Coordinates of C-alpha atoms in Angstrom, one line a residue:
Chain A
M274 CA 8.9 -98.6 -45.6
R275 CA 6.9 -97.2 -48.1
T276 CA 7.4 -98.1 -51.5
E277 CA 5.7 -96.0 -54.7
I278 CA 5.7 -97.4 -58.1
R279 CA 3.7 -95.6 -61.1
I280 CA 3.4 -97.6 -63.7
C281 CA 2.4 -95.5 -67.5
G282 CA 2.0 -96.5 -70.9
F283 CA -0.6 -96.1 -74.0
G284 CA -4.3 -96.3 -72.9
G285 CA -5.2 -100.6 -73.9
Q286 CA -1.8 -101.6 -72.7
G287 CA -3.4 -102.8 -69.6
V288 CA -1.1 -100.7 -66.9
I289 CA -3.9 -100.7 -64.9
L290 CA -4.2 -104.4 -64.8
A291 CA -0.5 -104.4 -64.1
G292 CA -1.0 -102.5 -61.0
I293 CA -3.5 -104.1 -59.5
I294 CA -2.4 -107.5 -59.5
L295 CA 0.8 -105.9 -57.7
G296 CA -1.3 -104.0 -55.1
K297 CA -3.4 -107.4 -54.8
A298 CA -0.3 -109.6 -54.4
A299 CA 1.0 -107.1 -51.8
S300 CA -2.0 -107.1 -49.7
L301 CA -4.0 -110.2 -49.8
F302 CA -1.0 -112.5 -50.3
D303 CA 2.6 -110.8 -49.0
E304 CA 0.9 -109.4 -46.2
K305 CA 1.8 -106.2 -46.5
E306 CA -0.5 -102.7 -47.2
A307 CA -1.5 -101.5 -50.8
V308 CA -3.1 -98.8 -52.5
Q309 CA -3.6 -98.7 -56.1
T310 CA -4.7 -95.6 -57.7
Q311 CA -5.2 -94.6 -61.6
S312 CA -5.7 -91.8 -63.7
Y313 CA -9.3 -91.2 -65.2
G314 CA -9.7 -89.5 -68.3
P315 CA -10.5 -89.6 -71.6
E316 CA -7.8 -91.4 -72.8
A317 CA -9.2 -95.0 -73.1
R318 CA -7.2 -96.0 -75.9
G319 CA -4.1 -94.8 -77.5
G320 CA -3.5 -91.8 -75.1
A321 CA -1.3 -91.4 -71.8
S322 CA -2.8 -94.1 -69.1
K323 CA -0.8 -94.1 -65.6
C324 CA -1.6 -96.8 -62.7
E325 CA -0.2 -95.8 -58.9
V326 CA 0.6 -98.4 -56.4
V327 CA 2.1 -97.4 -53.2
I328 CA 2.8 -100.7 -51.0
S329 CA 4.1 -100.5 -47.2
D330 CA 4.9 -102.3 -44.2
S331 CA 2.2 -100.6 -42.3
K332 CA -0.8 -98.8 -43.3
V333 CA -1.0 -96.5 -46.2
D334 CA -2.6 -93.0 -45.6
Y335 CA -2.0 -90.9 -48.2
P336 CA -2.7 -92.9 -50.7
K337 CA -1.2 -91.2 -54.0
V338 CA 2.3 -91.8 -55.3
Q339 CA 4.2 -87.9 -55.0
S340 CA 7.5 -89.3 -56.2
P341 CA 7.9 -93.0 -57.3
D342 CA 10.8 -94.9 -56.2
I343 CA 9.9 -97.1 -59.5
L344 CA 8.7 -95.7 -62.8
V345 CA 7.8 -98.4 -65.5
A346 CA 7.2 -97.0 -68.9
M347 CA 5.5 -98.3 -71.6
S348 CA 5.5 -96.2 -74.2
N349 CA 8.0 -93.3 -75.0
E350 CA 5.3 -90.6 -74.4
A351 CA 4.6 -91.8 -70.9
L352 CA 8.5 -91.9 -70.4
I353 CA 8.9 -88.5 -71.2
K354 CA 5.7 -87.7 -68.8
Y355 CA 6.7 -89.0 -65.7
I356 CA 10.2 -89.7 -65.6
V357 CA 10.6 -86.1 -64.3
D358 CA 8.9 -87.3 -61.2
L359 CA 11.2 -90.3 -60.4
K360 CA 13.0 -89.9 -57.0
D361 CA 16.8 -89.5 -57.1
N362 CA 18.5 -93.0 -57.0
G363 CA 15.3 -94.1 -58.3
T364 CA 14.3 -97.6 -60.3
L365 CA 13.5 -97.0 -64.4
I366 CA 12.0 -100.1 -66.2
V367 CA 11.4 -100.0 -69.7
D368 CA 10.1 -101.4 -72.3
P369 CA 12.9 -101.1 -75.3
G370 CA 10.8 -101.8 -77.9
T371 CA 8.2 -98.9 -77.3
T372 CA 10.6 -96.1 -75.7
D373 CA 13.7 -94.8 -76.0
V374 CA 15.5 -94.1 -73.4
E375 CA 18.1 -91.8 -74.9
D376 CA 15.4 -89.2 -74.9
V377 CA 15.7 -88.9 -71.0
R378 CA 19.7 -90.1 -70.9
E379 CA 20.0 -86.4 -69.1
F380 CA 17.5 -87.3 -66.1
I381 CA 19.3 -90.5 -65.8
D382 CA 22.5 -89.7 -65.1
E383 CA 21.4 -86.3 -63.3
H384 CA 19.3 -88.1 -60.5
N385 CA 21.7 -91.7 -60.8
I386 CA 18.5 -93.8 -62.0
K387 CA 19.1 -97.1 -62.5
V388 CA 17.6 -98.2 -65.3
H389 CA 16.7 -101.6 -66.7
E390 CA 15.4 -103.0 -69.8
A391 CA 12.5 -105.7 -70.1
P392 CA 11.6 -106.5 -73.6
A393 CA 7.7 -107.2 -72.7
T394 CA 6.1 -106.2 -76.0
K395 CA 8.7 -108.2 -77.9
T396 CA 8.8 -111.2 -75.3
A397 CA 5.0 -111.6 -75.2
T398 CA 4.4 -111.3 -79.1
D399 CA 7.3 -113.8 -79.8
E400 CA 7.3 -116.4 -76.7
I401 CA 3.6 -116.6 -76.1
G402 CA 2.4 -115.4 -79.2
L403 CA 0.0 -112.5 -77.9
K404 CA 1.0 -109.2 -77.5
I405 CA -1.7 -108.3 -75.3
V406 CA 0.2 -110.3 -72.2
A407 CA 2.8 -108.0 -72.4
N408 CA 1.6 -106.3 -69.0
I409 CA 1.9 -109.5 -67.6
V410 CA 5.8 -109.8 -68.8
M411 CA 6.2 -106.6 -67.5
V412 CA 4.9 -107.8 -63.7
G413 CA 7.3 -110.6 -64.1
A414 CA 10.0 -108.1 -64.8
I415 CA 9.1 -105.9 -62.1
T416 CA 8.6 -108.7 -59.5
K417 CA 12.0 -109.9 -60.3
I418 CA 14.0 -106.6 -60.8
T419 CA 12.3 -105.0 -57.7
K420 CA 11.6 -107.8 -55.0
V421 CA 8.6 -105.3 -54.1
I422 CA 6.1 -108.5 -54.1
S423 CA 7.3 -112.1 -53.8
K424 CA 6.9 -114.4 -57.1
D425 CA 4.2 -116.6 -54.9
A426 CA 2.6 -113.8 -54.6
A427 CA 2.5 -112.2 -57.7
I428 CA 1.5 -115.7 -59.1
K429 CA -1.5 -116.4 -56.8
A430 CA -2.8 -112.6 -57.6
I431 CA -2.7 -113.0 -61.2
E432 CA -4.7 -116.3 -61.3
D433 CA -7.0 -114.1 -59.3
S434 CA -7.2 -111.2 -61.7
V435 CA -6.7 -112.1 -65.5
P436 CA -10.4 -113.6 -67.0
K437 CA -11.2 -117.8 -66.6
G438 CA -9.3 -119.8 -69.1
T439 CA -6.6 -117.4 -69.3
E440 CA -4.5 -118.5 -66.3
E441 CA -2.0 -121.1 -67.9
K442 CA -0.8 -118.3 -70.9
N443 CA -0.3 -115.8 -68.1
I444 CA 1.3 -117.0 -65.8
K445 CA 3.6 -118.1 -69.1
A446 CA 3.6 -114.5 -69.3
F447 CA 4.8 -113.9 -65.9
E448 CA 7.6 -116.7 -66.1
A449 CA 9.1 -115.2 -69.2
G450 CA 9.2 -111.7 -67.9
F451 CA 10.7 -112.5 -64.6
N452 CA 13.8 -114.6 -66.5
L453 CA 13.8 -111.7 -69.0
V454 CA 16.2 -110.3 -66.9
E455 CA 18.8 -110.6 -63.8
Chain B
M227 CA -14.8 -117.9 -42.5
A228 CA -13.8 -113.4 -43.1
Q229 CA -13.2 -113.1 -46.4
E230 CA -10.8 -110.7 -47.9
F231 CA -11.1 -108.7 -51.3
F232 CA -8.8 -106.0 -53.3
I233 CA -11.1 -104.2 -54.8
Q234 CA -12.3 -100.9 -55.5
G235 CA -14.5 -98.5 -53.0
N236 CA -17.4 -98.0 -55.6
E237 CA -17.4 -102.3 -55.9
A238 CA -16.8 -102.3 -52.0
C239 CA -20.3 -100.1 -51.7
A240 CA -22.0 -102.3 -54.3
K241 CA -20.7 -105.5 -51.7
G242 CA -21.8 -104.0 -48.6
A243 CA -25.4 -103.2 -50.1
I244 CA -26.2 -106.4 -51.1
T245 CA -24.7 -108.0 -47.6
A246 CA -26.8 -105.4 -46.0
G247 CA -29.8 -107.2 -47.6
C248 CA -30.6 -104.3 -50.5
R249 CA -32.2 -105.9 -53.9
F250 CA -33.3 -103.2 -55.6
F251 CA -31.2 -100.5 -57.6
A252 CA -32.3 -97.9 -59.2
G253 CA -30.2 -95.4 -60.7
Y254 CA -28.6 -93.2 -64.0
P255 CA -24.8 -94.2 -64.4
I256 CA -22.7 -91.1 -63.3
T257 CA -18.8 -90.7 -63.2
P258 CA -17.2 -91.2 -60.6
S259 CA -19.4 -93.4 -59.3
T260 CA -20.8 -95.4 -62.2
E261 CA -18.7 -98.7 -60.8
V262 CA -21.5 -99.3 -58.3
A263 CA -24.2 -99.3 -60.6
E264 CA -21.8 -101.5 -63.0
T265 CA -21.1 -103.9 -60.2
L266 CA -24.8 -104.4 -58.9
A267 CA -26.1 -104.6 -62.3
R268 CA -23.8 -108.1 -62.4
E269 CA -24.3 -108.6 -59.1
L270 CA -28.0 -108.2 -57.8
P271 CA -29.7 -110.8 -60.7
K272 CA -27.4 -113.4 -59.2
V273 CA -29.2 -112.9 -55.5
G274 CA -32.9 -112.5 -56.7
G275 CA -32.5 -109.0 -57.0
S276 CA -33.5 -106.1 -59.6
F277 CA -31.3 -103.6 -61.2
V278 CA -33.1 -100.8 -63.2
Q279 CA -31.3 -98.4 -65.1
M280 CA -33.8 -95.3 -65.1
E281 CA -33.8 -92.3 -67.5
D282 CA -32.7 -89.7 -65.0
E283 CA -32.0 -89.3 -61.4
I284 CA -35.7 -87.8 -60.6
A285 CA -36.8 -91.5 -61.3
S286 CA -33.9 -93.2 -59.9
A287 CA -35.0 -91.5 -56.5
G288 CA -38.5 -92.0 -57.2
A289 CA -38.0 -95.4 -58.3
I290 CA -36.4 -96.9 -55.1
I291 CA -39.1 -95.1 -52.8
G292 CA -41.5 -97.3 -54.4
G293 CA -39.1 -100.1 -54.2
S294 CA -38.4 -99.4 -50.6
W295 CA -42.7 -99.5 -50.3
G296 CA -42.6 -102.4 -51.8
G297 CA -40.8 -104.1 -49.3
T298 CA -37.2 -104.5 -50.5
K299 CA -34.3 -102.5 -49.4
S300 CA -33.3 -100.0 -52.0
M301 CA -30.6 -97.6 -52.7
T302 CA -29.1 -95.4 -55.4
A303 CA -25.7 -94.1 -56.5
T304 CA -24.9 -91.2 -58.1
S305 CA -22.5 -88.1 -58.1
G306 CA -23.1 -84.1 -57.8
P307 CA -25.6 -83.4 -61.1
G308 CA -27.3 -86.2 -59.9
I309 CA -27.6 -85.5 -56.4
S310 CA -29.3 -81.9 -57.3
L311 CA -31.8 -83.8 -59.9
M312 CA -33.0 -86.3 -56.7
Q313 CA -33.4 -83.2 -54.0
E314 CA -37.6 -83.0 -54.8
N315 CA -37.8 -86.9 -54.0
I316 CA -35.1 -86.7 -51.3
G317 CA -37.7 -84.3 -49.8
Y318 CA -40.6 -86.7 -50.3
A319 CA -39.0 -89.4 -48.8
F320 CA -38.1 -87.7 -45.8
I321 CA -41.8 -86.2 -44.9
S322 CA -43.2 -90.1 -46.6
E323 CA -40.2 -91.5 -43.9
T324 CA -39.0 -94.1 -46.6
P325 CA -36.2 -96.1 -45.7
M326 CA -33.4 -95.7 -48.7
V327 CA -29.9 -95.6 -49.0
I328 CA -28.3 -92.6 -51.4
V329 CA -24.6 -92.6 -52.0
D330 CA -23.1 -90.0 -53.5
V331 CA -19.5 -90.0 -55.2
Q332 CA -18.5 -86.6 -54.9
R333 CA -16.6 -84.5 -57.8
G334 CA -15.7 -81.2 -58.8
S335 CA -18.5 -78.9 -59.1
P336 CA -21.0 -77.2 -59.2
S337 CA -22.7 -78.7 -62.4
T338 CA -21.0 -81.1 -64.5
A339 CA -17.7 -79.6 -63.2
Q340 CA -14.6 -82.2 -62.9
P341 CA -16.3 -85.5 -63.7
T342 CA -12.9 -87.6 -63.1
M343 CA -11.7 -85.3 -60.0
T344 CA -12.3 -85.4 -56.2
A345 CA -14.3 -82.7 -53.9
Q346 CA -16.8 -82.5 -51.2
G347 CA -19.0 -80.3 -52.4
D348 CA -22.5 -81.9 -51.8
M349 CA -21.9 -82.0 -48.1
M350 CA -24.8 -78.9 -47.3
Q351 CA -27.0 -80.6 -50.3
A352 CA -26.7 -84.0 -48.1
R353 CA -28.2 -81.4 -45.1
W354 CA -30.5 -78.7 -46.9
G355 CA -30.8 -79.9 -50.5
S356 CA -34.4 -80.4 -50.4
H357 CA -36.6 -77.8 -48.9
G358 CA -38.3 -77.3 -45.7
D359 CA -37.2 -79.2 -42.1
Y360 CA -35.8 -82.4 -42.2
E361 CA -32.9 -83.7 -40.3
P362 CA -30.7 -86.4 -42.7
I363 CA -28.2 -89.2 -41.5
A364 CA -24.9 -88.8 -44.2
L365 CA -21.8 -90.9 -43.4
A366 CA -18.5 -90.0 -44.9
P367 CA -15.9 -93.2 -45.9
S368 CA -12.4 -92.6 -45.6
S369 CA -11.1 -95.8 -47.0
V370 CA -12.5 -98.7 -49.4
Q371 CA -13.5 -100.8 -46.1
E372 CA -15.2 -97.9 -44.7
F373 CA -17.0 -97.5 -47.7
F374 CA -18.3 -101.2 -47.4
D375 CA -19.0 -100.5 -44.0
F376 CA -20.8 -97.6 -44.1
T377 CA -22.9 -98.8 -47.0
I378 CA -24.1 -101.3 -44.3
K379 CA -24.6 -98.8 -41.5
A380 CA -26.5 -96.6 -43.5
F381 CA -28.7 -99.3 -44.6
N382 CA -29.0 -100.2 -40.8
L383 CA -29.8 -97.0 -39.8
A384 CA -32.7 -96.3 -42.8
E385 CA -34.3 -99.4 -41.1
E386 CA -33.9 -98.2 -37.3
F387 CA -34.9 -94.6 -37.7
R388 CA -37.4 -95.2 -41.4
C389 CA -35.7 -92.4 -43.1
P390 CA -33.2 -92.0 -45.9
V391 CA -29.4 -92.2 -45.1
F392 CA -26.6 -90.3 -47.6
V393 CA -23.2 -92.4 -47.9
M394 CA -21.2 -89.2 -48.8
A395 CA -18.3 -90.4 -50.6
D396 CA -15.6 -88.8 -53.1
E397 CA -14.2 -90.1 -56.5
V398 CA -10.7 -90.9 -54.7
V399 CA -12.4 -93.8 -52.2
G400 CA -14.4 -94.6 -55.0
H401 CA -12.1 -95.7 -57.5
M402 CA -8.9 -96.6 -55.7
R403 CA -8.5 -100.2 -54.5
E404 CA -7.5 -101.7 -51.0
K405 CA -7.9 -104.7 -49.2
I406 CA -11.5 -105.0 -47.6
T407 CA -11.7 -107.7 -45.0
V408 CA -16.0 -109.0 -45.0
E409 CA -16.5 -110.5 -41.8
D410 CA -18.9 -113.8 -41.2
D411 CA -21.0 -112.3 -38.4
I412 CA -22.0 -108.4 -40.3
E413 CA -25.4 -106.7 -38.2
I414 CA -27.6 -106.6 -40.3
V415 CA -31.1 -104.5 -39.4
P416 CA -34.1 -106.2 -40.6
R417 CA -37.3 -103.8 -41.4
K418 CA -39.3 -103.6 -38.4
R419 CA -43.4 -104.5 -39.7
P420 CA -46.6 -103.8 -38.5
E421 CA -48.9 -106.4 -36.4
K422 CA -51.9 -107.2 -38.6
S423 CA -54.2 -105.0 -36.4
D424 CA -57.3 -102.7 -37.6
K425 CA -55.2 -100.2 -35.3
Y426 CA -52.2 -99.8 -36.4
L427 CA -51.3 -96.2 -38.2
P428 CA -47.7 -96.0 -39.8
F429 CA -47.4 -92.0 -38.8
K430 CA -48.7 -92.2 -35.5
N431 CA -46.9 -89.9 -33.0
V432 CA -45.1 -92.5 -31.1
E433 CA -42.7 -91.6 -28.3
N434 CA -39.4 -93.2 -29.9
G435 CA -40.7 -91.3 -33.1
T436 CA -39.9 -94.1 -35.4
N437 CA -43.1 -96.6 -36.5
P438 CA -43.0 -100.1 -37.9
M439 CA -43.8 -100.0 -41.8
P440 CA -45.5 -102.1 -43.8
S441 CA -45.6 -102.9 -47.6
F442 CA -48.1 -102.4 -50.3
G443 CA -49.8 -105.6 -50.9
D444 CA -49.5 -106.2 -46.7
G445 CA -53.4 -105.4 -46.3
F446 CA -53.0 -102.7 -44.6
N447 CA -55.2 -99.2 -45.8
I448 CA -52.6 -96.7 -45.6
H449 CA -51.8 -94.0 -47.8
V450 CA -48.5 -92.1 -48.6
T451 CA -48.5 -88.8 -49.8
G452 CA -45.6 -85.8 -49.5
L453 CA -48.6 -83.6 -48.3
T454 CA -48.8 -82.9 -43.9
H455 CA -50.5 -86.2 -43.5
D456 CA -52.2 -87.3 -40.1
E457 CA -50.9 -90.3 -38.2
R458 CA -53.2 -92.8 -40.7
G459 CA -51.2 -90.5 -44.0
Y460 CA -54.4 -88.9 -45.1
P461 CA -53.4 -85.4 -46.0
D462 CA -54.3 -83.2 -43.6
T463 CA -52.6 -79.4 -44.7
N464 CA -54.7 -76.9 -43.1
N465 CA -54.0 -77.9 -39.7
P466 CA -51.0 -76.1 -37.8
E467 CA -51.0 -78.9 -35.2
T468 CA -50.8 -82.0 -37.6
H469 CA -48.1 -80.1 -39.4
D470 CA -46.0 -79.2 -36.2
K471 CA -46.5 -82.7 -34.7
L472 CA -45.5 -84.6 -37.9
V473 CA -42.2 -82.6 -39.0
Q474 CA -41.1 -82.2 -35.2
R475 CA -41.5 -85.9 -34.4
I476 CA -39.5 -86.5 -38.3
C477 CA -36.6 -84.3 -36.8
D478 CA -36.7 -85.5 -33.1
K479 CA -36.2 -89.0 -34.2
I480 CA -33.1 -88.1 -35.7
L481 CA -32.0 -85.8 -33.2
N482 CA -33.0 -87.8 -29.9
N483 CA -31.3 -90.2 -31.2
R484 CA -27.7 -88.4 -31.7
D485 CA -26.1 -90.6 -29.3
K486 CA -26.9 -93.8 -31.0
I487 CA -26.0 -92.2 -34.7
C488 CA -23.3 -89.9 -34.1
S489 CA -19.9 -91.4 -34.7
V490 CA -16.3 -89.6 -34.4
Q491 CA -12.8 -91.2 -34.5
S492 CA -10.1 -89.3 -32.8
E493 CA -6.2 -89.2 -32.3
N494 CA -4.2 -87.5 -29.7
C495 CA -6.5 -84.8 -28.9
E496 CA -6.1 -84.8 -25.3
D497 CA -3.2 -82.5 -24.8
A498 CA -3.5 -80.8 -28.5
D499 CA -3.1 -77.4 -29.1
I500 CA -4.1 -77.4 -32.0
I501 CA -6.9 -80.2 -34.1
I502 CA -7.5 -80.6 -37.5
L503 CA -10.6 -81.7 -38.2
S504 CA -11.6 -83.3 -41.5
Y505 CA -14.3 -86.4 -42.9
G506 CA -13.6 -88.6 -46.5
S507 CA -10.4 -89.0 -48.3
P508 CA -8.7 -86.3 -47.0
V509 CA -8.5 -87.8 -43.4
R510 CA -5.8 -90.0 -44.9
S511 CA -3.6 -86.8 -45.4
V512 CA -4.3 -85.3 -41.9
V513 CA -3.8 -88.7 -40.2
E514 CA -0.2 -88.8 -42.1
A515 CA 0.4 -84.9 -41.5
V516 CA -0.4 -85.5 -37.7
N517 CA 1.8 -88.6 -37.4
R518 CA 4.6 -86.3 -38.8
A519 CA 3.8 -83.2 -36.2
R520 CA 3.6 -85.6 -33.4
D521 CA 7.3 -87.1 -34.7
E522 CA 8.3 -83.4 -34.5
G523 CA 7.0 -82.7 -30.8
K524 CA 4.5 -80.5 -32.0
K525 CA 0.9 -81.0 -29.8
V526 CA -1.1 -82.0 -32.7
G527 CA -4.4 -83.9 -32.7
Y528 CA -7.2 -85.1 -35.2
I529 CA -10.9 -85.3 -35.6
K530 CA -12.8 -87.5 -38.3
L531 CA -16.0 -87.0 -38.6
D532 CA -18.3 -90.6 -39.8
T533 CA -21.0 -88.7 -39.0
P534 CA -21.3 -85.5 -40.5
W535 CA -25.2 -85.5 -40.3
P536 CA -25.9 -85.0 -37.8
F537 CA -23.5 -83.1 -36.7
P538 CA -21.6 -84.8 -33.9
E539 CA -21.4 -81.5 -32.1
E540 CA -21.0 -82.7 -28.6
Q541 CA -17.9 -85.1 -29.8
V542 CA -16.4 -81.8 -31.4
V543 CA -16.7 -80.0 -28.7
Q544 CA -15.3 -82.2 -26.0
L545 CA -12.6 -83.5 -28.0
S546 CA -11.4 -79.6 -28.8
S547 CA -11.9 -78.7 -25.1
N548 CA -7.8 -78.2 -24.7
A549 CA -7.6 -76.9 -28.3
S550 CA -6.7 -73.3 -29.1
D551 CA -7.0 -73.3 -33.1
V552 CA -8.9 -76.1 -34.9
I553 CA -8.3 -76.6 -38.7
V554 CA -11.1 -77.8 -40.9
V555 CA -9.5 -79.5 -44.1
E556 CA -12.3 -79.9 -46.6
M557 CA -12.5 -80.3 -50.5
N558 CA -14.7 -77.4 -50.8
L559 CA -14.8 -73.3 -49.9
G560 CA -16.3 -74.1 -46.6
Q561 CA -19.1 -76.2 -45.9
M562 CA -18.4 -78.2 -42.5
Y563 CA -16.5 -75.4 -41.5
Y564 CA -19.0 -73.4 -40.4
E565 CA -20.6 -76.0 -38.4
V566 CA -17.5 -76.4 -36.6
D567 CA -17.3 -72.6 -36.4
R568 CA -20.8 -72.4 -34.9
V569 CA -20.1 -74.7 -31.7
L570 CA -16.4 -73.9 -31.1
K571 CA -16.1 -70.1 -31.8
R572 CA -16.0 -69.4 -28.1
S573 CA -13.4 -72.1 -27.1
A574 CA -11.3 -71.7 -30.1
N575 CA -9.8 -70.4 -33.4
V576 CA -11.6 -72.3 -36.4
H577 CA -9.5 -72.0 -39.5
L578 CA -10.9 -73.4 -43.2
M579 CA -8.4 -74.9 -45.2
G580 CA -10.9 -75.7 -48.1
K581 CA -9.0 -77.6 -51.4
I582 CA -11.0 -77.5 -54.7
G583 CA -9.6 -78.3 -58.3
G584 CA -9.7 -82.0 -57.7
A585 CA -6.6 -83.2 -56.5
M586 CA -6.6 -84.0 -52.7
P587 CA -4.7 -82.5 -49.7
T588 CA -1.2 -83.5 -49.5
P589 CA 0.2 -84.4 -46.1
D590 CA 2.7 -81.3 -47.0
E591 CA -0.1 -78.9 -47.4
I592 CA -1.5 -79.9 -44.3
L593 CA 1.9 -79.7 -42.4
D594 CA 2.2 -76.3 -43.8
Q595 CA -1.2 -75.0 -42.5
I596 CA 0.1 -76.2 -39.3
N597 CA 3.4 -74.7 -39.1
R598 CA 1.8 -71.1 -40.0
I599 CA -0.8 -71.5 -37.4
G600 CA 2.2 -72.0 -35.1
G601 CA 1.7 -75.9 -34.1
N602 CA 4.9 -76.1 -31.5

């Protein structure tokens, strides 16, 4: 089965790293196939940033996301811009602290979208004391909600991806995100 | 033990270069190839190598020619605007028979056009970009694993045939991340060096065309020049026979070894009415489109060019022998298409599906093209 995931937000929020962790977890630690791509543009900080991951049980040929099964939005601008591509019955995960799902309510209802709220930024700030780990909190929530990667694989991928010395804080952020949602 | 990494194509290229024994990189950073330079700037010093950021691409190509004659496997990486600037020195590398690797991560063109978007507009620059007669070798990777493997292969071919070798990647393959496996036992071709002897001639008209190569400082009295030269390397510019022998040998050493150099991958061609031919990242969409067409019962196959240059003529003719139509999918307005048409026009209708703009062709678009031509 091919699962297409798009994670979007502001440049600087770490949505690219979140996608790399998903791809790495799937392909190195879950024995699946994965390809990660991202938007390149002048949006280094502040503008819209987009990261895409395709995860599959078999070889991934076409590497890009066409209509995501899962959309993760960490900014309202990105939510409004990218919601239109989401598949019918698709999964939407938003950070309620940085987005307003009411702005896309019509699309959600029309296309029977399953909406999950994961307050990643607030959790990162309140529980970890570091706003910049919001992306890792979000990886925890994605893992729990979608089961597209296993928890073990996610933790190994985080350890393998974050700067040395920050592993503990990042794993804590992941756990907080994992426990945020049912 | 084999190792696995989940990395970008450009990072895999840099890793491949180091694995192949590259210890000198000179370049000028340019999107979408920059991560090749960035990774080598970080990693080369750790293995005793050197990285130099040059003032431009003309100097970059010159520097790696010098690096190679200094005895070090050398590489540069660039994109379209850089490959244009390098052409003068690339010609010099061909006539001086200098092994080196030129990586081109292609982007929208002409000129500076689309830095962050994918394209395959430089294929003819790899073939004919510098003036005069020469036979280039070019490899086109379709995955991160192939970008690693083909970079190593490029170094091996450069050493085996004492010539520049191109790796013609594109933005999609350069920037995407995938898993690569690095095996323990990778074949690396070392440089063939001459025996200490008074009789050594660096540009001798040997039968297989490729002479061993000394480094500056080894004690051989040799001369390296872009002018037409005799077997010693000394200029001999007015003698038609000297020029003919030299340039013919430089071309023949590649052409006569096409069976060793040329590589294609193919599937479902035996009974195919329609064959899709492609190279680089669009192959990924082609594979998906062909699989879907087969599921619908259509007799469709594909050919992937691992080596666009030298063009794998015999393989393409043989694999297409039962096809009525061949569709060439590439991200330009027709470059390899003309080569395919040249070798197949007596046996099949050759169609171009050229896509520019910066987005790679999708499987749906290729399927549409198959249906339009009448796959059934």
